[in-house]
Coordinates of C-alpha atoms and ligand atoms in Angstrom, one line a residue:
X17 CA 11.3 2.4 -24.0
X18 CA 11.1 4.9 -21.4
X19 CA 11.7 3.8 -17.6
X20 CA 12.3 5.6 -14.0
X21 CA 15.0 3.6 -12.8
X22 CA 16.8 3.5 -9.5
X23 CA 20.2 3.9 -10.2
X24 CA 21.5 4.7 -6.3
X25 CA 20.5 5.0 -2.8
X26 CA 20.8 8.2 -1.0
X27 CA 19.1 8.6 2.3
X28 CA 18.9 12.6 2.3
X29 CA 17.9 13.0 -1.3
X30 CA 16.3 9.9 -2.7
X31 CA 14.7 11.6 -5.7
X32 CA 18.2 12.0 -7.1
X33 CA 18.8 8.5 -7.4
X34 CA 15.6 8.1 -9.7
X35 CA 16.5 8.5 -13.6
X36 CA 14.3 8.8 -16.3
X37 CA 16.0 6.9 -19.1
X38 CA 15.8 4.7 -22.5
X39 CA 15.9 0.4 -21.7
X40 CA 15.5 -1.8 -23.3
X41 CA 11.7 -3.2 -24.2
X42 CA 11.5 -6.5 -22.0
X43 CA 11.4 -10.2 -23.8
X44 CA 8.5 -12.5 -21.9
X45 CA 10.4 -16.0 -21.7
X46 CA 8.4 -19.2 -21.1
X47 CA 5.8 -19.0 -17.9
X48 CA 6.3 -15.0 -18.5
X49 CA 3.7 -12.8 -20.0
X50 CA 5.2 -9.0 -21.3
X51 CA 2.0 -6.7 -20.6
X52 CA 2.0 -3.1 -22.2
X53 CA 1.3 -1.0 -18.9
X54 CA -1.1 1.5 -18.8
X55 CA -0.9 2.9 -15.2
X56 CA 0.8 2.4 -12.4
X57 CA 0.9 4.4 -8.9
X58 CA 3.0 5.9 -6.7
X59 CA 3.8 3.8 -3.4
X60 CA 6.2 4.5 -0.2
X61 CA 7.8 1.7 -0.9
X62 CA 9.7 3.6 -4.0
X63 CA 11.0 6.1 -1.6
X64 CA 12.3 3.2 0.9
X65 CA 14.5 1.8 -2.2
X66 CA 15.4 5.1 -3.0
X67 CA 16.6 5.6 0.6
X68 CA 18.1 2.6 0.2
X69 CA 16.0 0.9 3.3
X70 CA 14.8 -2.4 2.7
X71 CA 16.3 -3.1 -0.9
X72 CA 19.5 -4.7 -1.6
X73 CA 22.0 -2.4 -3.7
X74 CA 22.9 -5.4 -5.5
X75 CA 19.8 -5.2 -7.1
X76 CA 20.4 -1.9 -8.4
X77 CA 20.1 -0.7 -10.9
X78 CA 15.8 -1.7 -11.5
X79 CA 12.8 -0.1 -13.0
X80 CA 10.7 1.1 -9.9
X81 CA 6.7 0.6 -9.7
X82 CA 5.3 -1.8 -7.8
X83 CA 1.8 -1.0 -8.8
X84 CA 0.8 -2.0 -12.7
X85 CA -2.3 -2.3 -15.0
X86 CA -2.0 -2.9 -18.6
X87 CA -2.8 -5.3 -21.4
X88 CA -0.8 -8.1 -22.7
X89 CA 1.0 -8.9 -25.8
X90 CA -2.1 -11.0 -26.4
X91 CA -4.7 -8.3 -26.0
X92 CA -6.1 -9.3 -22.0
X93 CA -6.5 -6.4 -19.8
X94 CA -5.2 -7.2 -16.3
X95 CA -3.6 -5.9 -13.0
X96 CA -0.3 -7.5 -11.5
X97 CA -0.5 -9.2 -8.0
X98 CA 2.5 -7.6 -6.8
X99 CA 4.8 -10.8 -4.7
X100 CA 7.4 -12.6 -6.9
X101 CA 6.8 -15.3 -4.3
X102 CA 6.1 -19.0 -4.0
X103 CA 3.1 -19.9 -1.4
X104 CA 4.3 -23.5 -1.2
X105 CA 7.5 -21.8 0.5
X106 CA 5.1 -20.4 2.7
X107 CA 2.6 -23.3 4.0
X108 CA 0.1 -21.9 1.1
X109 CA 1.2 -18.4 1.9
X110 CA 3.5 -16.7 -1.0
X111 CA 3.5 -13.5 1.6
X112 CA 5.3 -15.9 4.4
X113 CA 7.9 -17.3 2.1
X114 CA 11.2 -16.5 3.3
X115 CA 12.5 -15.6 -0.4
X116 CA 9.6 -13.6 -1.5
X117 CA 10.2 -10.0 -3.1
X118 CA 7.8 -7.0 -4.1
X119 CA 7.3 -6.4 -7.8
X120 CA 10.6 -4.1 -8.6
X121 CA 12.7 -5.9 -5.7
X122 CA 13.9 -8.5 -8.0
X123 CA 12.7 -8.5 -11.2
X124 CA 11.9 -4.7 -12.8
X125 CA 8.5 -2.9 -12.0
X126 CA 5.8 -1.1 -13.4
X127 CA 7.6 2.5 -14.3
X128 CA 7.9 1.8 -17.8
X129 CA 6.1 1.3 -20.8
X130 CA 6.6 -2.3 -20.9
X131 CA 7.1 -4.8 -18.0
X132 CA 7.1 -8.5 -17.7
X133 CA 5.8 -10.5 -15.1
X134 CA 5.8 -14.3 -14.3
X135 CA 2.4 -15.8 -15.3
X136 CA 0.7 -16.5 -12.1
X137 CA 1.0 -12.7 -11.4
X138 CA -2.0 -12.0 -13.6
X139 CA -5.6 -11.0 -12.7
X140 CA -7.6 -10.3 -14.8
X141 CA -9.0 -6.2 -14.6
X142 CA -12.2 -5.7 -13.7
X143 CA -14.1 -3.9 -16.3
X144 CA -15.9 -2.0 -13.9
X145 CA -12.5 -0.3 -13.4
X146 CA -10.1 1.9 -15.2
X147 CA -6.9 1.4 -15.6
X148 CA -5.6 4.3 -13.2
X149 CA -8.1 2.8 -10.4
X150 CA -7.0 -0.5 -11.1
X151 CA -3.5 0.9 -10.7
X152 CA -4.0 1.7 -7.3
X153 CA -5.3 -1.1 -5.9
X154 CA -2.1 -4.3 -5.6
X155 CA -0.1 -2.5 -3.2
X156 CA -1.8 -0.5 -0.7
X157 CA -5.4 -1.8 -1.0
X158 CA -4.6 -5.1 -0.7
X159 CA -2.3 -4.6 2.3
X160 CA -5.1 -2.8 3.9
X161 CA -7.3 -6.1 3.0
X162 CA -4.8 -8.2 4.8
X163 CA -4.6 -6.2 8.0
X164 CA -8.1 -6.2 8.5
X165 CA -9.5 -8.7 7.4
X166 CA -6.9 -12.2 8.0
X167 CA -4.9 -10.2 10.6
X168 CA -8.0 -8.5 13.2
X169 CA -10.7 -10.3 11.6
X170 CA -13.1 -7.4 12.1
X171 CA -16.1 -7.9 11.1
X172 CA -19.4 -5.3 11.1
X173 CA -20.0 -3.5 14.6
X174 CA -16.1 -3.7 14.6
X175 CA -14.9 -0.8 16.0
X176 CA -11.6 0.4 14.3
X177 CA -9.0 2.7 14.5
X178 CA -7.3 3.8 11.7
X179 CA -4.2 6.2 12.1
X180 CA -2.8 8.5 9.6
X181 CA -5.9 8.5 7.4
X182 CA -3.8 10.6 4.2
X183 CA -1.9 7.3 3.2
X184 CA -2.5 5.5 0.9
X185 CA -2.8 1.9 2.7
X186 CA -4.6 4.1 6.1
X187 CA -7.4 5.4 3.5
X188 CA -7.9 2.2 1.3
X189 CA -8.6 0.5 5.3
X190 CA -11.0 3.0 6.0
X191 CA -13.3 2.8 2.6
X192 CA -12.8 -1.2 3.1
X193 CA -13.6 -1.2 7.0
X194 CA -16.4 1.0 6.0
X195 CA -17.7 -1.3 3.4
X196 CA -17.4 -4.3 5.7
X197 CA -19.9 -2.7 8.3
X198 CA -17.3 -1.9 11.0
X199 CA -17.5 1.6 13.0
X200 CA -14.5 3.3 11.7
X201 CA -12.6 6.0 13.7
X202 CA -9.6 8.1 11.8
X203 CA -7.0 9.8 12.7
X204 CA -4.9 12.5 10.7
X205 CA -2.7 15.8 10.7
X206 CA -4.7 17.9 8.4
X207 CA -8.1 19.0 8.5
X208 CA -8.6 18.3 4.8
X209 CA -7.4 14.7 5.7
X210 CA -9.9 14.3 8.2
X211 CA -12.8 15.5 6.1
X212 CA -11.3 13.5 3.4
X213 CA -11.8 10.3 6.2
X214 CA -15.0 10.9 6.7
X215 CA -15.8 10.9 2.5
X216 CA -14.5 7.7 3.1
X217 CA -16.8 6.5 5.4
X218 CA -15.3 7.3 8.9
X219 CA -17.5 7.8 12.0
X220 CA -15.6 10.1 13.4
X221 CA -12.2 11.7 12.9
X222 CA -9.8 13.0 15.2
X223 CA -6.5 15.0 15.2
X224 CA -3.8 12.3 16.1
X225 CA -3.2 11.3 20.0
X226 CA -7.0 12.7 20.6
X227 CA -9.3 10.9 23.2
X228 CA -12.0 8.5 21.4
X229 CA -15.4 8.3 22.4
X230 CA -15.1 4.4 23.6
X231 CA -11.8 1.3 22.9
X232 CA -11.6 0.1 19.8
X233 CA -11.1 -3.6 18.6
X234 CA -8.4 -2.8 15.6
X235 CA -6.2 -0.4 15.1
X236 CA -4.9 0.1 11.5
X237 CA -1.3 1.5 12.2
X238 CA 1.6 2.0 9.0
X239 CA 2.5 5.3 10.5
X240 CA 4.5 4.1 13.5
X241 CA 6.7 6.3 16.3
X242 CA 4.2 9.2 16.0
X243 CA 1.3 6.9 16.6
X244 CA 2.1 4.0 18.6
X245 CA 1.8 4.9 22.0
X246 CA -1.9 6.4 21.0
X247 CA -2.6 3.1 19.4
X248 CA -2.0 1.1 22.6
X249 CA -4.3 3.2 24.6
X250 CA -6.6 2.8 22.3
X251 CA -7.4 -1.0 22.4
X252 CA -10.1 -2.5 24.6
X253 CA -8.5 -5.1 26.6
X254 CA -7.8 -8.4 23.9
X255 CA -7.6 -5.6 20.9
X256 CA -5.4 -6.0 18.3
X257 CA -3.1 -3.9 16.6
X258 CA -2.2 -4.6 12.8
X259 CA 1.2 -3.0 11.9
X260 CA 2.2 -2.7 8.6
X261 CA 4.6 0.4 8.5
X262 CA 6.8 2.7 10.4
X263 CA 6.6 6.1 7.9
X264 CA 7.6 8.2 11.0
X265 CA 10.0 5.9 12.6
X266 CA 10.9 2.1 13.7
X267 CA 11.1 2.2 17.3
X268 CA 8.8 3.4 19.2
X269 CA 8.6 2.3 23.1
X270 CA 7.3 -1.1 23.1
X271 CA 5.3 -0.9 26.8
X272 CA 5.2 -3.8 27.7
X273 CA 3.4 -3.6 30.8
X274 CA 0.3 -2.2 28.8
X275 CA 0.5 -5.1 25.9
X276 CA 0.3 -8.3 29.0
X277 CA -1.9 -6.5 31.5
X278 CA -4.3 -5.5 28.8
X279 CA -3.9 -8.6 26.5
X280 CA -3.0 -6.7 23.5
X281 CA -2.2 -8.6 20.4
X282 CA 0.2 -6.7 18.0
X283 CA 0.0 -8.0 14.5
X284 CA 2.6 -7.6 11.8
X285 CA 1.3 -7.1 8.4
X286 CA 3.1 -6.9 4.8
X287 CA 1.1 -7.4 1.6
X288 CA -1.7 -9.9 0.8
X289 CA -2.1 -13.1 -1.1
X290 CA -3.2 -13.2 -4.4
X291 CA -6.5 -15.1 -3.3
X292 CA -6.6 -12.1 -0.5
X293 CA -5.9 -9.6 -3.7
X294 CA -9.1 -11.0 -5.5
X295 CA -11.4 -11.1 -2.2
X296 CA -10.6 -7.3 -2.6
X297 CA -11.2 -6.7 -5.8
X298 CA -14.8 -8.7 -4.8
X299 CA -15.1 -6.2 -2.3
X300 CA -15.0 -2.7 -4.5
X301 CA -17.2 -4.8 -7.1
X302 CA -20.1 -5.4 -4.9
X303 CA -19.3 -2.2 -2.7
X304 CA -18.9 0.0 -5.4
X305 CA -15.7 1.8 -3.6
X306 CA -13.3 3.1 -5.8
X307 CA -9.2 4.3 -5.0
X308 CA -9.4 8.1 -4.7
X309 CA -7.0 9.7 -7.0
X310 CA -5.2 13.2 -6.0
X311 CA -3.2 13.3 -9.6
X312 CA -2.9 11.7 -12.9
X313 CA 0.8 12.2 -14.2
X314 CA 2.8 10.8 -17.2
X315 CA 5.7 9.6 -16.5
X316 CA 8.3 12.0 -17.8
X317 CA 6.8 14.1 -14.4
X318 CA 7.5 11.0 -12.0
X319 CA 9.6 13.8 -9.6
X320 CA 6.9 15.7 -9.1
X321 CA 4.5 13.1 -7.8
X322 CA 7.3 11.6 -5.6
X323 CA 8.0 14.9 -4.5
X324 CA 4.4 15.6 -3.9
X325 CA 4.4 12.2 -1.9
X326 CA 7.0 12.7 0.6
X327 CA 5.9 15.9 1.4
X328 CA 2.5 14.6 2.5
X329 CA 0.5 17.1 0.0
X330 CA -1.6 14.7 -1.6
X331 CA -5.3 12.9 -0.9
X332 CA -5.2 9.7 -2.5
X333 CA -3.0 8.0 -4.9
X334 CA -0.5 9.3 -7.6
X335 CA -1.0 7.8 -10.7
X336 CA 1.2 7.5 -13.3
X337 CA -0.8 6.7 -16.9
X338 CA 0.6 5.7 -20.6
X339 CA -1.0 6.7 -22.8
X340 CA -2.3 3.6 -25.1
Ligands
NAP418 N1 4.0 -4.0 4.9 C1 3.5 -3.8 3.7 O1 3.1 -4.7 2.9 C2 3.3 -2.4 3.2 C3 2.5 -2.1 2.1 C4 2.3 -0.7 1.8 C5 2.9 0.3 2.6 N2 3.7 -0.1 3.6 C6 4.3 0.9 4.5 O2 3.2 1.6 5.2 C7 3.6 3.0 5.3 C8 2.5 3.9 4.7 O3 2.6 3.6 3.3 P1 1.7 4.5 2.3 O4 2.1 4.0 0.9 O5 0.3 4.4 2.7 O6 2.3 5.9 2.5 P2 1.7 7.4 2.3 O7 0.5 7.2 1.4 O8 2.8 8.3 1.9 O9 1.2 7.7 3.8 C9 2.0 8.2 4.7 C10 1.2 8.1 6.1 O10 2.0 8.5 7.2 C11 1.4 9.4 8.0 N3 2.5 10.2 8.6 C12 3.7 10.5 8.0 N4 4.5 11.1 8.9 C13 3.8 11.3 10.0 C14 4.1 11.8 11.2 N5 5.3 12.4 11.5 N6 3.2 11.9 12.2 C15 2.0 11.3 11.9 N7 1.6 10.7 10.7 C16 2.6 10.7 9.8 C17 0.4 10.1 7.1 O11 -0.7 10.5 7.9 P3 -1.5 11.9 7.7 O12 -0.8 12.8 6.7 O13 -2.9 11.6 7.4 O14 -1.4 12.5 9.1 C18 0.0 9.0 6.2 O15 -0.9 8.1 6.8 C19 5.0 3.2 4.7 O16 5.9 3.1 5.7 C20 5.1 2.0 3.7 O17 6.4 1.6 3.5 C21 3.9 -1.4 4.0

């Protein structure tokens, strides 16, 4: 079968590190189920392995694709919950066990025609969704799920702050913020971006360090140096700031004086249970919110869309679709 497989890392030129080769198709041993994927998306993430930031090169070389929808050998039409982990390791919480990993960490992901997952990794697709929306949704949308709705606990009248609205996990908080009845507030670099927030169902959008009109009670942060500083001053006093990435860099200064004297509570974020991965799904259900979509790709033009990605010229998710 065809697969996009990280062979390398390479800091300055990830993309040539991906290959587009012929594996073999994957055997399903016992507690595994081999589903026939449909779609996957594009996520960050890829890039980071790529980089080599985050992944072990031991683990090299794997099948990239974090994100999968497809049907199984026995004809069921599901999605993947994402985390290879155990939530007994984690007091109930597979995305706090120390020896967790993201689907394509560990085991190979979703950039091929067939992958195969352990068992409790199944949920089932809602038919209300395709398979490229259903794509979307394990990775960023349920991260985005996570931060605001275990990590702030906002709830509607909420006033949030979401930063970098372009991304993927930045626009899936905004539609779910939205949805959830909380004043929502986006920042991004591009105009298109900020109309884009407000299709979403943003208040108001800004260009990023801007002035709000009043403190927020959440801020939504994955972009990280470029933002930080503007997230802090953003918080009413007791606000809390839900960090689940650093696209523009790690270390930004931490300010200390600001996060005691005003009582800020900073957060860290990564993924989602699978119980918070259904809750979401609940979500788009009742809401009737969907991923937005910038392109539909097949696989052989995986570059392109990664290319696309790192660039920062797309609105909304990559897709990457097999044909059935
Ligand atoms: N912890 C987790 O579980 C988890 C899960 C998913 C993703 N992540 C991380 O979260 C981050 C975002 O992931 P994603 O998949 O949403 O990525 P993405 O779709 O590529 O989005 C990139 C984001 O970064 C912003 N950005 C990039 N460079 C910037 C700069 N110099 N200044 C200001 N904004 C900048 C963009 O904002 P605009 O273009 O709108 O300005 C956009 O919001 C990544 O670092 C990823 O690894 C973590």
């Amino acid at each position: 079968m065809l697969a996009a497989v990280a062979t390398a890392q390479n800091a300055a030129d990830p993309l040539s590190c991906l290959k587009l080769m012929d594996v073999p198709i994957p055997a399903a041993g016992s507690g595994w189920t081999r589903i026939r994927v449909r779609a996957s998306s594009l996520n960050m993430h890829d890039v980071w392995t790529l980089r080599g930031v985050g992944h072990n090169p031991e683990n090299l070389p794997i099948i990239l694709g974090g994100d999968a929808a497809g049907i199984t050998d026995d004809g069921r039409e599901v999605l993947v919950y994402p985390i290879i982990g155990d939530a007994a390791a984690g007091r109930g919480d597979e995305t706090l066990d120390p020896n967790r990993a993201l689907l394509s960490e560990t085991i190979d992901g979703a950039f091929a025609e067939y992958l195969a997952v352990p068992d409790r990794c199944l949920i089932t697709k809602p038919s209300s969704l395709s398979f490229e929306e259903a794509a979307c949704l394990p990775v960023a949308w349920s991260t985005a799920y996570r931060m605001l709705f275990t990590q702030a606990r906002i709830s509607a009248g909420d006033r949030v702050l979401v930063q970098g609205a372009g991304g993927g996990v930045a626009s899936a908080a905004i539609a779910l913020a939205a949805a959830a009845g909380a004043i929502v507030y986006a920042t991004s670099r591009t105009e298109s971006k900020r109309v884009y927030a407000l299709e979403l169902g943003a208040q108001e959008v800004f260009e990023p360090g801007a002035r709000l009109p009043e403190r927020v009670d959440a801020v939504i942060e994955t972009v990280g140096e470029a933002t930080w500083a503007h997230s802090l001053r953003c918080l009413r006093p007791g606000g809390a700031v839900v960090v689940a990435g650093a696209t523009s860099g790690m270390n930004p200064e931490a300010e200390l004086g600001r996060v005691f004297y005003q009582q800020l509570r900073i957060l860290g974020s990564t993924g989602a249970t699978k119980q918070e991965t259904e809750a979401m799904l609940a979500l788009l259900e009742v809401s009737g919110i969907r991923p937005r979509i910038d392109r539909v790709l097949p696989l052989t033009r995986i570059h392109e869309g990664f290319r696309a990605m790192i660039n920062g010229d797309t609105t909304g998710k990559i897709v990457i679709a097999i044909p059935g």
